[in-house]
Tab-separated table of C-alpha atoms in Angstrom:
chain	number	residue	atom	x	y	z
R	1	VAL	CA	120.167	-14.002	16.312
R	2	GLN	CA	121.086	-13.671	12.669
R	3	LEU	CA	119.384	-14.665	9.450
R	4	GLN	CA	121.527	-14.366	6.352
R	5	ALA	CA	119.744	-14.447	3.012
R	6	SER	CA	121.794	-15.081	-0.106
R	7	GLY	CA	121.546	-16.356	-3.655
R	8	GLY	CA	119.942	-13.402	-5.351
R	9	GLY	CA	121.163	-11.971	-8.612
R	10	LEU	CA	120.285	-11.010	-12.153
R	11	VAL	CA	118.473	-13.590	-14.244
R	12	GLN	CA	116.556	-13.565	-17.498
R	13	ALA	CA	112.832	-14.171	-17.584
R	14	GLY	CA	112.156	-17.882	-17.455
R	15	GLY	CA	115.277	-18.560	-15.459
R	16	SER	CA	115.726	-19.906	-11.958
R	17	LEU	CA	117.357	-18.897	-8.696
R	18	ARG	CA	117.751	-20.629	-5.392
R	19	LEU	CA	117.790	-18.420	-2.321
R	20	SER	CA	119.245	-19.557	0.971
R	21	CYS	CA	118.549	-18.376	4.498
R	22	ALA	CA	121.199	-19.360	7.009
R	23	ALA	CA	120.266	-18.966	10.668
R	24	SER	CA	122.412	-18.630	13.764
R	25	GLY	CA	121.762	-17.846	17.395
R	26	LEU	CA	118.332	-19.491	17.587
R	27	ASP	CA	116.885	-22.970	17.802
R	28	PHE	CA	116.110	-23.238	14.119
R	29	ARG	CA	114.030	-26.400	14.628
R	30	ILE	CA	111.236	-24.538	16.415
R	31	TYR	CA	110.821	-21.619	14.046
R	32	THR	CA	108.675	-21.419	10.978
R	33	ILE	CA	110.632	-19.743	8.190
R	34	GLY	CA	108.918	-17.326	5.891
R	35	TRP	CA	110.027	-15.572	2.725
R	36	PHE	CA	108.819	-12.085	1.893
R	37	ARG	CA	109.655	-9.688	-0.903
R	38	GLN	CA	109.524	-5.972	-1.446
R	39	ALA	CA	109.514	-4.471	-4.898
R	40	PRO	CA	110.470	-0.837	-5.512
R	41	GLY	CA	107.719	1.492	-4.363
R	42	LYS	CA	105.652	-1.313	-2.886
R	43	GLY	CA	105.065	-2.811	0.523
R	44	ARG	CA	106.485	-6.070	1.761
R	45	GLU	CA	104.470	-9.107	0.697
R	46	PHE	CA	104.388	-12.734	1.714
R	47	VAL	CA	105.877	-15.256	-0.693
R	48	ALA	CA	106.142	-18.616	1.084
R	49	ALA	CA	106.575	-20.282	4.463
R	50	ILE	CA	107.507	-23.678	5.831
R	51	ASN	CA	106.082	-24.871	9.121
R	52	TYR	CA	108.615	-26.034	11.690
R	53	ARG	CA	106.231	-28.559	13.252
R	54	ASP	CA	105.274	-30.666	10.252
R	55	GLY	CA	107.183	-29.234	7.303
R	56	ARG	CA	104.035	-28.172	5.483
R	57	THR	CA	104.500	-25.380	3.008
R	58	TYR	CA	102.411	-22.344	2.212
R	59	TYR	CA	102.566	-20.038	-0.790
R	60	ALA	CA	101.207	-16.796	-2.101
R	61	ASP	CA	99.056	-17.357	-5.171
R	62	SER	CA	101.743	-15.718	-7.295
R	63	ALA	CA	104.296	-18.298	-6.141
R	64	LYS	CA	102.271	-21.486	-6.383
R	65	GLY	CA	103.570	-23.923	-8.953
R	66	ARG	CA	106.810	-22.007	-9.568
R	67	PHE	CA	108.427	-21.548	-6.153
R	68	THR	CA	109.340	-24.222	-3.617
R	69	VAL	CA	110.293	-23.556	-0.011
R	70	SER	CA	112.283	-26.123	1.948
R	71	ARG	CA	114.478	-26.398	5.007
R	72	ASP	CA	117.397	-28.394	6.362
R	73	ASN	CA	117.289	-28.286	10.138
R	74	ALA	CA	120.715	-29.903	10.460
R	75	LYS	CA	122.234	-27.032	8.461
R	76	LYS	CA	119.948	-24.411	10.023
R	77	THR	CA	119.142	-23.253	6.532
R	78	ALA	CA	115.974	-22.664	4.572
R	79	TYR	CA	115.705	-22.389	0.810
R	80	LEU	CA	113.465	-20.811	-1.762
R	81	GLN	CA	113.741	-22.367	-5.204
R	82	MET	CA	112.299	-19.996	-7.784
R	83	ASN	CA	111.599	-21.239	-11.297
R	84	SER	CA	110.065	-19.640	-14.366
R	85	LEU	CA	110.913	-16.213	-13.038
R	86	LYS	CA	109.111	-13.174	-14.405
R	87	PRO	CA	110.138	-9.499	-14.484
R	88	ASP	CA	107.499	-8.676	-11.862
R	89	ASN	CA	109.292	-11.027	-9.462
R	90	THR	CA	112.012	-8.383	-9.216
R	91	ALA	CA	112.336	-7.430	-5.553
R	92	VAL	CA	114.421	-7.687	-2.436
R	93	TYR	CA	113.697	-11.092	-0.901
R	94	SER	CA	114.010	-11.522	2.847
R	95	CYS	CA	113.664	-14.485	5.138
R	96	ALA	CA	112.196	-14.325	8.609
R	97	ALA	CA	111.636	-16.583	11.607
R	98	ASN	CA	108.234	-17.093	13.215
R	99	PRO	CA	107.664	-19.010	16.484
R	100	TYR	CA	104.145	-20.140	15.547
R	101	SER	CA	103.026	-23.401	13.987
R	102	SER	CA	99.563	-22.217	12.980
R	103	SER	CA	99.294	-21.042	9.412
R	104	SER	CA	97.117	-18.175	10.606
R	105	TYR	CA	100.339	-16.431	11.612
R	106	PHE	CA	102.406	-17.078	8.499
R	107	TYR	CA	101.104	-14.554	6.014
R	108	THR	CA	101.677	-11.352	7.961
R	109	GLU	CA	105.111	-9.926	8.714
R	110	TYR	CA	103.891	-8.770	12.130
R	111	TYR	CA	104.246	-12.274	13.606
R	112	TYR	CA	107.858	-12.808	12.580
R	113	ASP	CA	110.407	-12.162	15.324
R	114	TYR	CA	113.645	-12.138	13.349
R	115	TRP	CA	114.518	-10.899	9.875
R	116	GLY	CA	117.411	-11.278	7.489
R	117	GLN	CA	118.819	-8.366	5.529
R	118	GLY	CA	117.416	-9.406	2.162
R	119	THR	CA	118.889	-10.354	-1.170
R	120	GLN	CA	118.164	-8.606	-4.456
R	121	VAL	CA	116.510	-10.562	-7.244
R	122	THR	CA	116.331	-8.867	-10.626
R	123	VAL	CA	114.571	-10.524	-13.541
R	124	SER	CA	115.162	-9.034	-16.965
R	125	SER	CA	112.724	-9.362	-19.849
């Protein structure tokens, strides 16, 4: 199983980035995909998730209104569109696959079975 996150980079505050998470080796259709981030010196935190069963999306408060998570099951790829980026969004962003369809299991990294390597997002002021 492999999850490959990409699309990170350096962007000015107010800019946008679109992250991709390409999956292989698993039945992508039956996994919820979550996005997490880890800033320097901090723990990993939940950003967003998209439910495999009904496509509903879930966001951390800090991401609501600015970030959009989506998926394309045919391409086995999930996306995280990030708009109006701020310097405190600087972090390594990782995607992960979760076999649950209940949102109770989306917000904690413990319930995710597979992880991508992460992509660096740097937002300059």
